[in-house]
Amino acid sequence: MLIADTGRGMAAESRDGETKKDIAVMAFGVVGYLAHRHGDVVGLVCGDRNGTRSIPAKAGEPHLERLLREVDSSTSLDSGPSRIEDQLEYVARNVKGRFLLFVVSDEHAAGPDTEQLLRRLRAQHEVLWLTIRDADLAGEGNTGQDAFSVADSSMLPAHLAASPAVAAAYAKATGERDAARQAMLRRAGITQGHMTGSSAVMTELFALLERHRRAG
């Protein structure tokens, strides 16, 4: 079961400058193709804060292509705010049986409610989590252009992003958020990985699957 964040957060740029949804579609395509070759069925749960929808699990490459088109067409700057908890809650309430859940989201912040929900899902399903890294807007990642948040349209002027003090605060906040998310996923028993661009999809996904296999 592919679990996709199709909120506007995934329409933003990734660390490597690509749109995060393009990286997500590629990752879903690889995992879905591997499942297809293994004889498994593949379904989709996707959405944003405004709603969640699902496409039942079926076999076949045409079905997988339909799922990928749904993720691609549903993710734009006009989408609702990202809220992957809503899609996870939908799975917890509605998906029966045991699935391998492949979750793709951006740099989600950890929280006790999210961790409780993940533990609930992990009791029934196997879970793989892939984080698409956000663009690095300060310090070395600064491109010399003004940037804005797709979540709330707040602006980060280029001259502030180039400031060493701003860059240090930005790096500190990012590091703390990453550490909290990774710790949350470890405590929930979820195999996790991250990537910055499409060039790393194959390498990172196979590493993720190997870590999951070793974890038992």
Coordinates of C-alpha atoms in Angstrom, one line a residue, residues 63-202:
H63 CA -3.0 -0.2 -12.5
L64 CA 0.3 1.0 -11.1
E65 CA 0.5 3.7 -13.8
R66 CA -2.9 4.9 -12.7
L67 CA -1.7 5.2 -9.1
L68 CA 1.4 7.2 -10.1
R69 CA -0.7 9.5 -12.3
E70 CA -3.0 10.1 -9.3
V71 CA -0.1 11.1 -7.1
D72 CA 1.3 13.4 -9.8
S73 CA -1.9 15.1 -10.8
S74 CA -3.0 15.6 -7.2
T75 CA 0.1 17.4 -5.9
S76 CA 0.3 21.1 -6.7
L77 CA 0.7 24.5 -5.0
D78 CA -3.1 24.6 -5.1
S79 CA -3.4 21.5 -3.0
G80 CA -4.4 21.7 0.7
P81 CA -1.7 21.8 3.4
S82 CA 0.2 18.6 3.9
R83 CA -0.9 16.5 6.9
I84 CA 0.3 12.9 6.5
E85 CA -1.3 12.0 9.8
D86 CA -4.7 12.2 8.1
Q87 CA -3.7 9.6 5.5
L88 CA -2.2 7.3 8.2
E89 CA -5.3 7.6 10.3
Y90 CA -7.4 6.6 7.2
V91 CA -5.2 3.5 6.9
A92 CA -5.6 2.6 10.5
R93 CA -9.4 2.9 10.3
N94 CA -10.1 1.4 6.9
V95 CA -7.3 -0.9 5.6
K96 CA -7.9 -4.5 6.8
G97 CA -5.5 -7.3 6.7
R98 CA -1.7 -7.0 6.8
F99 CA 0.1 -4.8 4.3
L100 CA 3.5 -3.4 3.6
L101 CA 2.9 0.3 3.9
F102 CA 5.4 2.5 2.0
V103 CA 5.0 6.1 3.2
V104 CA 6.6 9.1 1.4
S105 CA 6.5 12.5 2.9
D106 CA 8.6 15.6 3.4
E107 CA 10.5 16.5 6.5
H108 CA 7.6 15.8 8.9
A109 CA 7.9 17.1 12.5
A110 CA 7.7 14.5 15.2
G111 CA 4.9 14.6 17.8
P112 CA 3.3 12.3 20.4
D113 CA 0.1 11.9 18.5
T114 CA 2.0 10.9 15.4
E115 CA 4.1 8.4 17.3
Q116 CA 1.0 6.8 18.9
L117 CA -0.6 6.5 15.5
L118 CA 2.6 4.9 14.0
R119 CA 2.8 2.4 16.9
R120 CA -0.8 1.5 16.2
L121 CA -0.1 0.9 12.5
R122 CA 3.1 -1.0 13.2
A123 CA 1.2 -3.5 15.3
Q124 CA -0.8 -4.5 12.2
H125 CA 1.4 -3.7 9.2
E126 CA 5.0 -3.5 8.1
V127 CA 6.0 0.1 7.5
L128 CA 8.7 1.7 5.4
W129 CA 9.1 5.5 5.7
L130 CA 10.9 7.7 3.1
T131 CA 11.6 11.3 3.7
I132 CA 12.1 13.7 0.8
R133 CA 14.5 16.4 2.1
D134 CA 13.5 20.0 1.9
A135 CA 15.5 22.6 -0.1
D136 CA 18.3 24.1 1.9
L137 CA 17.4 27.8 1.9
A138 CA 20.2 29.2 4.1
G139 CA 24.0 29.0 4.2
E140 CA 25.5 27.0 1.4
G141 CA 22.1 26.1 0.0
N142 CA 21.2 29.8 -0.5
T143 CA 20.9 30.5 -4.3
G144 CA 20.9 34.3 -3.9
Q145 CA 17.2 34.5 -4.6
D146 CA 14.3 35.2 -2.2
A147 CA 12.5 32.1 -1.1
F148 CA 9.0 31.5 0.3
S149 CA 7.3 28.7 2.2
V150 CA 4.5 26.9 0.2
A151 CA 2.9 26.1 3.6
D152 CA 2.1 29.7 4.6
S153 CA 3.7 32.0 1.9
S154 CA 6.1 33.4 4.4
M155 CA 9.2 35.0 2.8
L156 CA 12.9 34.4 3.4
P157 CA 14.8 37.3 1.7
A158 CA 18.1 36.3 0.1
H159 CA 20.1 38.7 2.1
L160 CA 18.8 37.2 5.4
A161 CA 19.4 33.6 4.1
A162 CA 23.0 34.5 3.4
S163 CA 23.6 35.7 7.0
P164 CA 25.8 33.4 9.0
A165 CA 23.6 33.8 12.1
V166 CA 20.5 32.8 10.1
A167 CA 22.3 29.9 8.4
A168 CA 23.4 28.6 11.8
A169 CA 19.9 28.9 13.3
Y170 CA 18.4 27.3 10.2
A171 CA 20.9 24.3 10.4
K172 CA 20.2 23.9 14.1
A173 CA 16.5 23.8 13.7
T174 CA 16.7 21.4 10.8
G175 CA 19.0 19.1 12.7
E176 CA 16.8 19.0 15.7
R177 CA 13.7 18.3 13.6
D178 CA 15.5 15.5 11.8
A179 CA 16.8 13.9 15.0
A180 CA 13.3 14.0 16.6
R181 CA 11.7 12.4 13.5
Q182 CA 14.3 9.7 13.2
A183 CA 14.0 8.9 16.9
M184 CA 10.2 8.7 16.7
L185 CA 10.4 6.3 13.8
R186 CA 13.0 4.1 15.5
R187 CA 10.9 3.9 18.7
A188 CA 7.9 2.9 16.6
G189 CA 9.9 0.1 14.9
I190 CA 9.7 1.7 11.4
T191 CA 12.5 1.3 8.9
Q192 CA 13.3 4.7 7.5
G193 CA 15.4 6.4 4.8
H194 CA 15.7 9.8 3.1
M195 CA 16.7 11.2 -0.2
T196 CA 17.5 14.6 -1.7
G197 CA 16.8 13.9 -5.4
S198 CA 15.8 11.4 -8.1
S199 CA 19.4 10.4 -8.8
A200 CA 19.5 8.6 -5.5
V201 CA 16.2 6.8 -5.7
M202 CA 17.4 3.4 -6.7

